[in-house]
Amino acid sequence: MHIPHGIAYSMLAQVPPVVGIYMAFFPVFIYTLMGTSKHLSIGTLSVVCIMASKAVLMYSVPEDRSVLSNSSETLLDLPDNHTHLSPTQVGAAVCFVVGFWQVVMGVLKMGVLSVLLSETLVSGFTTGAAVHVITSQISKFFGIKLPRRIGPLKIIYAYYDLIVHITEANLVTVGISAATIIVLTLWNEFLKPRIEKKIPVPIPIELFAVIIGTAVSYLAGFEKTYNVKTIGRVSTGLPVPEVPPLWLIPNLLVDGLVICLVAFSINMSMAKILAKKGNYNVSANQELLAAGSANLFGSLFGCVPTAASLSRSMIQLKVGGKTQLASFFSCIILLFVLLFVGPLFEPLPNCVLASIVVVALKGMLMQVKDLFQAWRHSHADALVWLGSFLGVVILDIDYGLGLGVSFSLLTLVIKGQKPLLRILGNVPGTQIYLDVKCYQSAVEVPGVRIVQIAGGLHFANKDYLQHKISSIADGHAKHEKSNHDKQSDPATIISTTNQSKPLCLILDMVSVSFVDPSAVKALLSLHKDMKSQGRILCLSNSSWSVFESLNKCGFFEDFPESYLFSSINDAVVFMSRQSVML
């Protein structure tokens, strides 16, 4: 799996094919020693490679400068002695920056940052990235040389270029692409499920496609006879360690951070899935250190950023791998490929690799279903998915990620502005208090309005909270359930002479996670308003952390501690006694 993935995905990163094999060799050694996942397969990943290609296209010298005259891309204005950076050098610099960020985040224990990338966001983001990957391969399907595009709207420009140059398509290349896609699709959709039930060992159909495509291309002379583009020279041996161009690193810090977050999010998502299946634990911070160290080491050998592949990892789990020693022995086999076998793949048509990439992306494209599921559950989550996807497709990958994170944070802010308020009633004959809208047996206590608050209380929702609670308290008669048959219940003996407004308002704080100074002032203002009307505000079920916050903000200097209760029932009983005294 590493061989076809490495060769194919290296094309996505705009680096030589052998670099993909390097990525499955050098970084894996480091991750084997430092990683906490027993089954994660580190190496090439389509999303990360396509993200790395942005910097490679921008800062490296293209193979054919004449292509630039017809494109809208802008190259970095570098000094003359720096204009001949190779794609491998730029890719290594990106790998170094990604590794640097991952190590820094690991040292600072910032593994929790992965929570910024929710499952909905990652789904929309990777689906949009899959569109980028497919678009990057369309020229190889048709055997057309198209202008290189970077920046916003590059996908739209790419399909425009395809339409303009479609008459230049190589029909032999189109036929090879179609045949490869059909065979791989038939295998994955129909034959593979049936065969794997009988044969427990997975069959690497992609590797067979590479071998057969190489053999047929060599025997039929595709490149010379039919002008079919092949991958060309594949070097043998191991590269000499070389420090990436450090002067370029400041220009790559932002791109590297984006790739770091995406790669880490994908790694941790897969690691948690595999850990659950294998019944063991993984450490987010140690995974950051392991991935960062692997990328730093790999950058010395011309690698682009690495990440985990779910398909390879699941195979490693399925065939009985128990530890990262499985990856170690995989490296030993790949060493043989690097030393001796690599040149045998030189006749392999690029369109075969492009077809392998596209068929492998079927799972990502099918994530469109997540949008409809998110819409049924939460419109806000659907907005995050759609914003991430459209941002990636229309603008660019990094813009899409930023847009998705912004939408996620915005939905949190919007939800946080309106804490959930529930009106509680007593279940007659018990000390249980439930939501009157959900439970018919729950009856509001006459003269008392019990409001449960769920969420954090802070500056953004203090005005809403104060207005809403005041409104609920003043509208007691509208919502009150009366049950005159239960007047013998101790909780309902409060005088009902004034039914328009309850004598007491009890705020159940059991679901309040925190309060800030602004919210404390709002509670005090509510207390003073009720006091001026001859009514009482009580608090119940306050957690210790909330109590500490209230105390530090001077809440109890103006609010009597005698109106703070450990349970709702205690507050109700207290108010019943107050009513009897009155």
Coordinates of C-alpha atoms in Angstrom, one line a residue:
M1 CA 0.0 0.0 0.0
H2 CA 2.9 2.4 0.8
I3 CA 4.3 2.0 -2.7
P4 CA 1.3 3.0 -4.8
H5 CA 0.2 5.6 -2.3
G6 CA 3.7 7.0 -2.1
I7 CA 4.2 7.3 -5.8
A8 CA 0.7 8.6 -6.4
Y9 CA 0.4 11.1 -3.6
S10 CA 3.8 12.5 -4.2
M11 CA 2.3 13.8 -7.5
L12 CA -0.2 15.7 -5.4
A13 CA 2.6 17.4 -3.5
Q14 CA 4.3 18.3 -6.8
V15 CA 7.5 16.4 -5.8
P16 CA 9.3 13.5 -7.5
P17 CA 7.8 10.0 -7.1
V18 CA 10.6 8.6 -5.0
V19 CA 9.8 11.2 -2.3
G20 CA 6.6 9.4 -1.6
I21 CA 8.7 6.3 -0.8
Y22 CA 11.0 8.3 1.4
M23 CA 7.9 9.5 3.4
A24 CA 7.0 5.9 4.1
F25 CA 10.6 5.1 5.3
F26 CA 12.4 7.9 7.2
P27 CA 9.6 9.4 9.3
V28 CA 8.2 6.0 10.2
F29 CA 11.3 5.0 12.0
I30 CA 11.0 7.9 14.4
Y31 CA 7.2 7.4 14.9
T32 CA 7.8 3.7 15.7
L33 CA 10.0 4.7 18.6
M34 CA 7.9 7.6 19.9
G35 CA 4.3 7.1 18.9
T36 CA 1.6 5.8 21.3
S37 CA -0.7 4.3 18.7
K38 CA 0.0 0.7 18.0
H39 CA -1.6 0.6 14.5
L40 CA -1.3 4.1 13.0
S41 CA 0.4 4.0 9.6
I42 CA 2.4 7.1 9.0
G43 CA 3.3 8.2 5.5
T44 CA 1.6 10.0 2.6
L45 CA -1.9 11.3 2.9
S46 CA -3.8 13.0 0.0
V47 CA -5.1 15.9 2.0
V48 CA -1.8 16.9 3.5
C49 CA 0.1 16.4 0.2
I50 CA -2.3 18.7 -1.6
M51 CA -2.0 21.3 1.1
A52 CA 1.8 21.1 0.9
S53 CA 1.6 21.6 -2.9
K54 CA 0.5 25.2 -2.4
A55 CA 3.9 26.2 -1.1
V56 CA 5.7 24.0 -3.5
L57 CA 4.0 25.6 -6.5
M58 CA 4.5 29.1 -5.1
Y59 CA 8.1 28.9 -4.1
S60 CA 9.8 26.3 -6.4
V61 CA 10.9 26.7 -10.0
P62 CA 8.4 25.0 -12.4
E63 CA 9.9 22.4 -14.8
D64 CA 8.7 24.5 -17.7
R65 CA 8.8 28.2 -17.3
S66 CA 6.8 28.7 -20.5
V67 CA 3.7 27.4 -18.7
L68 CA 3.8 30.5 -16.5
S69 CA 3.1 32.9 -19.4
N70 CA -0.4 31.6 -19.7
S71 CA -1.2 31.3 -16.0
S72 CA -2.5 33.7 -13.4
E73 CA -0.1 32.6 -10.6
T74 CA 2.3 34.8 -8.8
L75 CA 5.7 33.6 -7.7
L76 CA 7.4 35.0 -4.7
D77 CA 9.7 37.9 -5.6
L78 CA 12.9 36.2 -4.5
P79 CA 16.5 37.3 -5.0
D80 CA 18.1 35.9 -8.2
N81 CA 20.3 33.5 -6.3
H82 CA 17.3 31.9 -4.7
T83 CA 15.0 31.4 -7.8
H84 CA 16.2 27.9 -8.5
L85 CA 14.8 26.1 -5.5
S86 CA 13.6 22.6 -6.5
P87 CA 10.2 21.2 -5.5
T88 CA 11.9 18.7 -3.1
Q89 CA 13.7 21.5 -1.3
V90 CA 10.5 23.5 -0.8
G91 CA 8.6 20.4 0.3
A92 CA 11.3 19.6 2.8
A93 CA 11.1 23.2 4.2
V94 CA 7.3 22.8 4.6
C95 CA 7.9 19.5 6.4
F96 CA 10.4 21.1 8.7
V97 CA 8.0 23.9 9.6
V98 CA 5.1 21.4 10.3
G99 CA 7.4 19.3 12.5
F100 CA 8.5 22.5 14.3
W101 CA 4.9 23.5 15.1
Q102 CA 4.0 20.0 16.2
V103 CA 7.0 19.7 18.6
V104 CA 6.3 23.2 20.0
M105 CA 2.6 22.3 20.6
G106 CA 3.6 18.9 22.1
V107 CA 6.1 20.6 24.5
L108 CA 3.5 23.1 25.6
K109 CA 0.9 20.4 26.1
M110 CA -1.4 21.9 23.5
G111 CA -3.0 18.6 22.3
V112 CA -6.4 19.9 23.4
L113 CA -6.3 22.3 20.4
S114 CA -7.6 19.4 18.3
V115 CA -11.0 20.1 19.8
L116 CA -11.2 23.2 17.5
L117 CA -11.5 20.9 14.6
S118 CA -14.9 19.2 15.2
E119 CA -15.9 16.1 13.3
T120 CA -18.4 18.2 11.3
L121 CA -15.7 20.7 10.3
V122 CA -13.2 17.9 9.4
S123 CA -15.8 16.2 7.3
G124 CA -16.6 19.4 5.3
F125 CA -12.9 20.3 5.1
T126 CA -11.7 16.9 3.8
T127 CA -14.6 16.7 1.3
G128 CA -13.6 20.0 -0.1
A129 CA -9.9 18.9 -0.1
A130 CA -11.0 15.8 -2.1
V131 CA -12.4 18.1 -4.8
H132 CA -9.0 19.8 -4.9
V133 CA -7.3 16.5 -5.2
I134 CA -9.5 15.3 -8.1
T135 CA -9.2 18.7 -9.8
S136 CA -5.4 18.4 -9.6
Q137 CA -5.5 15.1 -11.4
I138 CA -7.8 16.0 -14.3
S139 CA -4.9 17.0 -16.6
K140 CA -3.4 13.6 -16.1
F141 CA -6.7 11.9 -17.0
F142 CA -6.7 13.5 -20.4
G143 CA -3.0 13.8 -21.0
I144 CA -3.2 17.6 -21.2
K145 CA -0.6 20.1 -19.9
L146 CA -2.6 22.9 -18.1
P147 CA -1.3 26.1 -16.6
R148 CA -0.5 25.9 -12.9
R149 CA -2.9 27.8 -10.7
I150 CA -2.7 28.9 -7.1
G151 CA -4.8 31.0 -4.8
P152 CA -8.6 31.6 -4.6
L153 CA -10.9 30.4 -7.5
K154 CA -8.1 28.1 -8.8
I155 CA -10.6 25.2 -9.1
I156 CA -12.8 27.3 -11.3
Y157 CA -9.9 28.4 -13.4
A158 CA -8.7 24.7 -13.7
Y159 CA -12.0 23.6 -15.2
Y160 CA -12.0 26.6 -17.5
D161 CA -8.5 25.6 -18.7
L162 CA -9.7 22.0 -19.2
I163 CA -12.5 23.2 -21.4
V164 CA -10.2 25.4 -23.4
H165 CA -7.6 22.6 -24.0
I166 CA -9.9 19.6 -24.2
T167 CA -9.2 19.2 -27.9
E168 CA -5.6 18.4 -27.0
A169 CA -6.6 15.3 -25.0
N170 CA -4.6 12.1 -25.6
L171 CA -7.2 9.4 -26.4
V172 CA -4.8 6.6 -25.3
T173 CA -4.4 8.3 -22.0
V174 CA -8.1 8.7 -21.6
G175 CA -8.6 5.0 -22.4
I176 CA -6.0 4.0 -19.8
S177 CA -7.6 6.2 -17.2
A178 CA -11.1 5.0 -17.8
A179 CA -10.0 1.3 -17.8
T180 CA -8.1 1.8 -14.5
I181 CA -11.0 3.6 -12.8
I182 CA -13.5 1.0 -13.9
V183 CA -11.4 -2.0 -12.8
L184 CA -10.6 -0.5 -9.4
T185 CA -14.2 0.6 -8.8
L186 CA -15.6 -2.9 -9.7
W187 CA -13.0 -4.5 -7.4
N188 CA -13.7 -2.2 -4.4
E189 CA -17.5 -2.2 -4.8
F190 CA -18.3 -5.8 -5.8
L191 CA -15.4 -8.2 -5.7
K192 CA -13.5 -7.1 -2.6
P193 CA -16.3 -7.6 -0.1
R194 CA -16.9 -11.1 -1.3
I195 CA -13.3 -12.2 -1.6
E196 CA -12.3 -10.8 1.8
K197 CA -14.9 -13.0 3.4
K198 CA -13.0 -16.1 2.1
I199 CA -9.5 -14.8 2.2
P200 CA -8.5 -13.0 5.5
V201 CA -5.5 -11.3 4.0
P202 CA -6.3 -8.0 2.1
I203 CA -5.3 -8.0 -1.6
P204 CA -3.4 -4.8 -2.5
I205 CA -5.2 -4.0 -5.8
E206 CA -3.5 -0.6 -6.1
L207 CA -0.1 -2.3 -6.1
F208 CA -1.3 -4.7 -8.7
A209 CA -2.6 -1.8 -10.8
V210 CA 0.8 -0.2 -10.6
I211 CA 2.7 -3.4 -11.5
I212 CA 0.3 -4.2 -14.4
G213 CA 0.3 -0.6 -15.6
T214 CA 4.1 -0.5 -15.6
A215 CA 4.4 -3.8 -17.4
V216 CA 1.9 -3.0 -20.1
S217 CA 3.3 0.5 -20.6
Y218 CA 6.8 -0.9 -21.0
L219 CA 5.8 -3.7 -23.5
A220 CA 3.5 -1.5 -25.6
G221 CA 5.9 1.5 -25.5
F222 CA 3.1 3.9 -24.4
E223 CA 5.5 6.9 -23.9
K224 CA 7.3 6.6 -27.3
T225 CA 4.5 5.3 -29.4
Y226 CA 1.5 7.1 -28.0
N227 CA 3.0 10.0 -26.2
V228 CA 1.6 8.9 -22.9
K229 CA 3.2 10.8 -20.0
T230 CA 5.0 8.5 -17.5
I231 CA 6.5 9.2 -14.1
G232 CA 10.0 9.2 -15.5
R233 CA 13.2 8.8 -13.6
V234 CA 13.0 7.2 -10.2
S235 CA 16.4 7.4 -8.4
T236 CA 17.8 4.5 -6.4
G237 CA 19.7 4.6 -3.1
L238 CA 19.2 6.7 0.0
P239 CA 19.4 10.5 -0.2
V240 CA 22.2 12.4 1.7
P241 CA 20.8 14.3 4.7
E242 CA 20.5 18.0 3.9
V243 CA 19.1 20.9 5.9
P244 CA 16.1 22.5 4.2
P245 CA 16.5 26.1 3.0
L246 CA 16.0 27.8 6.4
W247 CA 15.7 31.3 4.9
L248 CA 12.3 30.2 3.4
I249 CA 10.9 29.1 6.7
P250 CA 9.4 32.5 7.8
N251 CA 7.3 32.5 4.6
L252 CA 5.9 29.1 5.5
L253 CA 5.0 29.6 9.2
V254 CA 1.3 30.2 8.6
D255 CA 0.9 27.4 6.0
G256 CA 2.8 25.1 8.2
L257 CA 0.6 25.8 11.2
V258 CA -2.5 25.1 9.1
I259 CA -1.1 21.8 7.9
C260 CA 0.0 20.9 11.4
L261 CA -3.5 21.4 12.8
V262 CA -5.1 19.3 10.0
A263 CA -2.5 16.5 10.1
F264 CA -2.8 16.3 13.9
S265 CA -6.6 16.3 13.9
I266 CA -6.6 13.5 11.3
N267 CA -3.9 11.5 13.2
M268 CA -5.7 11.8 16.5
S269 CA -9.1 10.9 15.0
M270 CA -7.7 7.7 13.5
A271 CA -5.6 6.9 16.6
K272 CA -8.6 7.1 18.8
I273 CA -10.6 4.8 16.5
L274 CA -7.8 2.2 16.4
A275 CA -7.2 2.5 20.1
K276 CA -10.8 1.8 20.8
K277 CA -10.7 -1.3 18.6
G278 CA -7.4 -2.4 20.2
N279 CA -8.4 -1.6 23.8
Y280 CA -5.5 0.8 24.6
N281 CA -5.0 4.5 25.2
V282 CA -3.2 7.2 23.2
S283 CA -1.7 10.4 24.4
A284 CA -2.4 13.6 22.3
N285 CA 0.7 15.4 23.5
Q286 CA 3.0 12.5 22.9
E287 CA 1.4 12.0 19.4
L288 CA 2.3 15.6 18.7
L289 CA 5.9 15.1 19.8
A290 CA 6.2 11.8 17.8
A291 CA 4.7 13.3 14.6
G292 CA 6.7 16.5 14.9
S293 CA 10.0 14.6 15.5
A294 CA 9.2 12.3 12.5
N295 CA 8.6 15.3 10.3
L296 CA 11.7 17.1 11.4
F297 CA 13.8 14.0 10.7
G298 CA 12.0 13.4 7.4
S299 CA 12.7 17.0 6.3
L300 CA 16.4 16.2 6.3
F301 CA 15.8 13.7 3.5
G302 CA 13.5 15.8 1.3
C303 CA 10.2 14.5 2.6
V304 CA 7.0 16.5 2.6
P305 CA 4.7 16.5 5.7
T306 CA 3.4 13.1 6.7
A307 CA 0.2 12.0 8.3
A308 CA -1.7 8.8 9.0
S309 CA -3.8 6.9 6.4
L310 CA -6.9 5.2 7.6
S311 CA -6.9 2.6 4.9
R312 CA -3.3 1.5 5.6
S313 CA -3.9 1.7 9.4
M314 CA -7.0 -0.5 9.2
I315 CA -5.1 -3.1 7.1
Q316 CA -2.3 -3.1 9.7
L317 CA -5.0 -3.8 12.3
K318 CA -6.9 -6.3 10.2
V319 CA -3.9 -8.6 9.4
G320 CA -3.0 -8.9 13.1
G321 CA -0.4 -6.2 13.7
K322 CA 0.0 -5.7 17.5
T323 CA 2.7 -3.0 17.7
Q324 CA 4.6 -0.5 15.6
L325 CA 7.1 -3.2 14.8
A326 CA 4.7 -4.0 11.9
S327 CA 5.7 -0.5 10.5
F328 CA 9.3 -1.2 11.2
F329 CA 9.3 -4.4 9.0
S330 CA 7.4 -2.4 6.3
C331 CA 10.3 0.0 6.3
I332 CA 12.7 -2.9 5.8
I333 CA 10.8 -4.0 2.7
L334 CA 10.7 -0.4 1.4
L335 CA 14.4 -0.1 1.8
F336 CA 14.8 -2.9 -0.7
V337 CA 12.5 -1.0 -3.1
L338 CA 14.5 2.2 -2.6
L339 CA 17.8 0.5 -3.3
F340 CA 16.9 -1.8 -6.2
V341 CA 13.3 -1.8 -7.4
G342 CA 12.5 1.9 -7.9
P343 CA 13.7 2.3 -11.5
L344 CA 11.3 -0.5 -12.6
F345 CA 8.4 1.8 -12.1
E346 CA 9.7 4.5 -14.5
P347 CA 7.4 3.4 -17.4
L348 CA 4.3 3.7 -15.2
P349 CA 1.8 6.1 -16.8
N350 CA 0.8 9.1 -14.7
C351 CA -2.8 8.5 -15.5
V352 CA -2.8 5.2 -13.7
L353 CA -1.6 6.9 -10.5
A354 CA -4.2 9.6 -11.0
S355 CA -6.9 7.0 -11.3
I356 CA -5.7 5.3 -8.1
V357 CA -5.9 8.6 -6.3
V358 CA -9.4 9.4 -7.5
V359 CA -10.8 6.0 -6.7
A360 CA -9.3 6.1 -3.2
L361 CA -11.1 9.4 -2.6
K362 CA -14.6 7.9 -2.9
G363 CA -15.0 7.6 0.8
M364 CA -14.1 11.3 1.3
L365 CA -16.6 12.4 -1.4
M366 CA -19.3 10.3 0.2
Q367 CA -19.0 12.4 3.3
V368 CA -21.5 14.8 1.6
K369 CA -24.0 12.6 3.4
D370 CA -22.7 14.2 6.6
L371 CA -24.2 17.5 5.5
F372 CA -27.7 16.1 5.4
Q373 CA -27.3 14.3 8.7
A374 CA -26.0 17.5 10.3
W375 CA -28.9 19.5 8.9
R376 CA -31.4 17.1 10.5
H377 CA -29.7 17.4 13.9
S378 CA -28.5 21.0 14.0
H379 CA -28.6 23.7 11.4
A380 CA -25.6 25.3 13.0
D381 CA -23.5 22.2 12.5
A382 CA -24.7 22.0 8.9
L383 CA -23.5 25.7 8.4
V384 CA -20.1 24.7 9.7
W385 CA -19.9 21.8 7.3
L386 CA -21.1 23.9 4.3
G387 CA -18.8 26.9 5.2
S388 CA -15.8 24.6 5.4
F389 CA -16.6 22.9 2.2
L390 CA -17.4 26.0 0.1
G391 CA -14.4 27.8 1.6
V392 CA -12.0 25.1 0.6
V393 CA -13.5 24.6 -2.9
I394 CA -14.1 28.3 -3.9
L395 CA -11.3 30.0 -2.1
D396 CA -8.5 27.6 -1.0
I397 CA -7.7 24.9 1.5
D398 CA -6.2 27.2 4.2
Y399 CA -9.0 29.8 3.7
G400 CA -11.6 27.0 4.0
L401 CA -10.1 25.8 7.3
G402 CA -10.1 29.3 8.7
L403 CA -13.7 29.8 7.6
G404 CA -14.7 26.5 9.2
V405 CA -13.0 27.3 12.5
S406 CA -14.6 30.8 12.4
F407 CA -18.1 29.3 11.9
S408 CA -17.5 26.8 14.7
L409 CA -16.5 29.5 17.1
L410 CA -19.4 31.7 16.0
T411 CA -21.9 28.9 16.6
L412 CA -20.5 28.5 20.1
V413 CA -20.8 32.2 20.8
I414 CA -24.4 32.3 19.5
K415 CA -25.3 29.2 21.6
G416 CA -23.6 30.7 24.6
Q417 CA -25.6 33.9 24.3
K418 CA -28.8 32.1 25.2
P419 CA -28.4 29.8 28.2
L420 CA -31.2 27.2 28.4
L421 CA -33.9 28.2 30.9
R422 CA -36.5 25.6 32.2
I423 CA -39.4 26.2 34.5
L424 CA -39.6 23.4 37.1
G425 CA -42.5 21.9 39.0
N426 CA -42.8 19.5 41.9
V427 CA -43.9 15.9 41.5
P428 CA -46.6 15.7 44.2
G429 CA -45.7 13.6 47.2
T430 CA -41.9 13.7 46.4
Q431 CA -39.0 16.1 46.6
I432 CA -38.4 15.8 42.8
Y433 CA -38.6 18.8 40.5
L434 CA -39.0 18.4 36.8
D435 CA -39.6 20.5 33.7
V436 CA -43.3 21.3 33.5
K437 CA -43.3 21.3 29.7
C438 CA -41.9 17.8 29.5
Y439 CA -43.6 16.1 32.5
Q440 CA -47.4 16.4 33.0
S441 CA -47.0 15.2 36.6
A442 CA -44.8 18.1 37.5
V443 CA -46.9 20.9 39.1
E444 CA -45.7 24.4 39.8
V445 CA -45.6 25.3 43.5
P446 CA -48.1 28.1 44.1
G447 CA -46.3 31.4 45.0
V448 CA -42.9 30.1 43.8
R449 CA -41.3 30.2 40.4
I450 CA -38.4 27.7 40.0
V451 CA -36.1 28.4 37.0
Q452 CA -33.3 26.0 36.1
I453 CA -30.4 27.6 34.2
A454 CA -28.1 25.5 32.0
G455 CA -24.9 26.9 30.6
G456 CA -22.3 29.5 31.5
L457 CA -23.2 33.0 32.7
H458 CA -21.0 35.7 31.2
F459 CA -20.9 39.2 29.8
A460 CA -22.3 38.1 26.4
N461 CA -25.5 36.7 27.8
K462 CA -26.1 38.7 31.0
D463 CA -28.6 41.1 29.4
Y464 CA -30.5 38.2 27.8
L465 CA -30.5 36.3 31.1
Q466 CA -31.7 39.2 33.2
H467 CA -34.5 40.1 30.8
K468 CA -35.6 36.5 30.3
I469 CA -35.7 35.6 34.0
S470 CA -37.5 38.8 34.9
S471 CA -40.1 38.0 32.2
I472 CA -40.5 34.5 33.4
A473 CA -40.9 35.6 37.0
D474 CA -43.5 38.2 36.1
G475 CA -45.5 35.8 33.9
H476 CA -46.2 33.3 36.7
A477 CA -49.9 33.1 36.3
K478 CA -49.6 32.5 32.6
H479 CA -47.5 29.3 33.0
E480 CA -48.6 28.1 36.4
K481 CA -50.2 24.7 36.8
S482 CA -52.5 24.4 39.7
N483 CA -53.4 21.2 41.4
H484 CA -55.8 22.0 44.2
D485 CA -56.1 18.3 45.0
K486 CA -52.6 18.3 46.3
Q487 CA -52.9 21.1 48.8
S488 CA -51.9 18.7 51.6
D489 CA -48.4 18.4 50.1
P490 CA -45.9 20.3 52.3
A491 CA -44.4 21.9 49.2
T492 CA -47.6 23.6 48.2
I493 CA -48.8 25.2 51.4
I494 CA -47.5 28.7 50.4
S495 CA -50.2 31.3 50.4
T496 CA -51.6 32.0 46.9
T497 CA -53.2 35.4 47.7
N498 CA -50.9 37.0 45.1
Q499 CA -51.0 34.8 42.0
S500 CA -50.0 37.5 39.4
K501 CA -46.4 37.5 40.7
P502 CA -44.7 34.7 42.7
L503 CA -43.5 35.6 46.2
C504 CA -40.2 33.9 45.5
L505 CA -38.0 33.1 42.5
I506 CA -35.7 30.2 42.9
L507 CA -32.8 29.8 40.5
D508 CA -31.5 26.3 40.2
M509 CA -27.8 26.6 39.5
V510 CA -27.0 22.9 39.2
S511 CA -26.3 23.1 35.5
V512 CA -24.4 26.4 35.6
S513 CA -20.8 25.8 34.6
F514 CA -19.3 29.2 35.5
V515 CA -20.1 32.8 36.1
D516 CA -18.1 35.9 35.4
P517 CA -18.2 39.4 37.1
S518 CA -20.6 40.8 34.5
A519 CA -23.1 37.9 35.2
V520 CA -22.6 38.4 39.0
K521 CA -23.7 42.1 38.6
A522 CA -26.7 41.0 36.6
L523 CA -27.8 38.5 39.4
L524 CA -27.4 41.3 42.0
S525 CA -29.4 43.6 39.9
L526 CA -32.1 41.0 39.6
H527 CA -32.0 40.5 43.4
K528 CA -32.4 44.3 44.0
D529 CA -35.3 44.5 41.6
M530 CA -37.2 41.7 43.3
K531 CA -36.4 43.1 46.7
S532 CA -37.9 46.5 45.7
Q533 CA -41.1 44.6 44.8
G534 CA -41.2 42.8 48.1
R535 CA -40.2 39.5 46.6
I536 CA -37.3 37.1 47.3
L537 CA -34.6 35.7 45.0
C538 CA -33.1 32.4 46.1
L539 CA -30.2 30.3 44.7
S540 CA -30.0 26.5 45.0
N541 CA -27.6 23.7 43.9
S542 CA -24.7 26.0 43.3
S543 CA -21.4 24.1 42.6
W544 CA -18.4 24.9 44.6
S545 CA -16.6 26.6 41.7
V546 CA -19.6 28.8 41.0
F547 CA -19.9 29.6 44.7
E548 CA -16.2 30.6 44.7
S549 CA -16.7 32.9 41.7
L550 CA -19.7 34.6 43.4
N551 CA -17.8 35.0 46.6
K552 CA -14.7 36.5 44.9
C553 CA -16.9 39.0 43.0
G554 CA -18.5 40.3 46.3
F555 CA -21.9 38.8 45.5
F556 CA -22.6 37.9 49.1
E557 CA -21.9 41.5 50.3
D558 CA -25.4 42.5 49.0
F559 CA -27.0 39.0 48.7
P560 CA -28.0 37.3 52.0
E561 CA -26.3 33.9 52.3
S562 CA -29.5 32.7 54.0
Y563 CA -31.1 32.7 50.5
L564 CA -28.5 30.2 49.2
F565 CA -29.7 26.6 49.5
S566 CA -28.2 23.2 48.8
S567 CA -31.4 21.9 47.1
I568 CA -34.6 23.2 45.5
N569 CA -36.7 21.5 48.1
D570 CA -34.8 23.2 50.9
A571 CA -35.6 26.6 49.3
V572 CA -39.3 25.6 48.8
V573 CA -39.6 24.5 52.4
F574 CA -37.9 27.7 53.6
M575 CA -40.3 29.8 51.6
S576 CA -43.3 27.8 52.9
R577 CA -42.3 28.7 56.4
Q578 CA -41.8 32.4 55.4
S579 CA -45.3 32.3 54.0
V580 CA -46.8 30.9 57.1
M581 CA -45.1 33.5 59.2
L582 CA -46.4 36.2 56.9

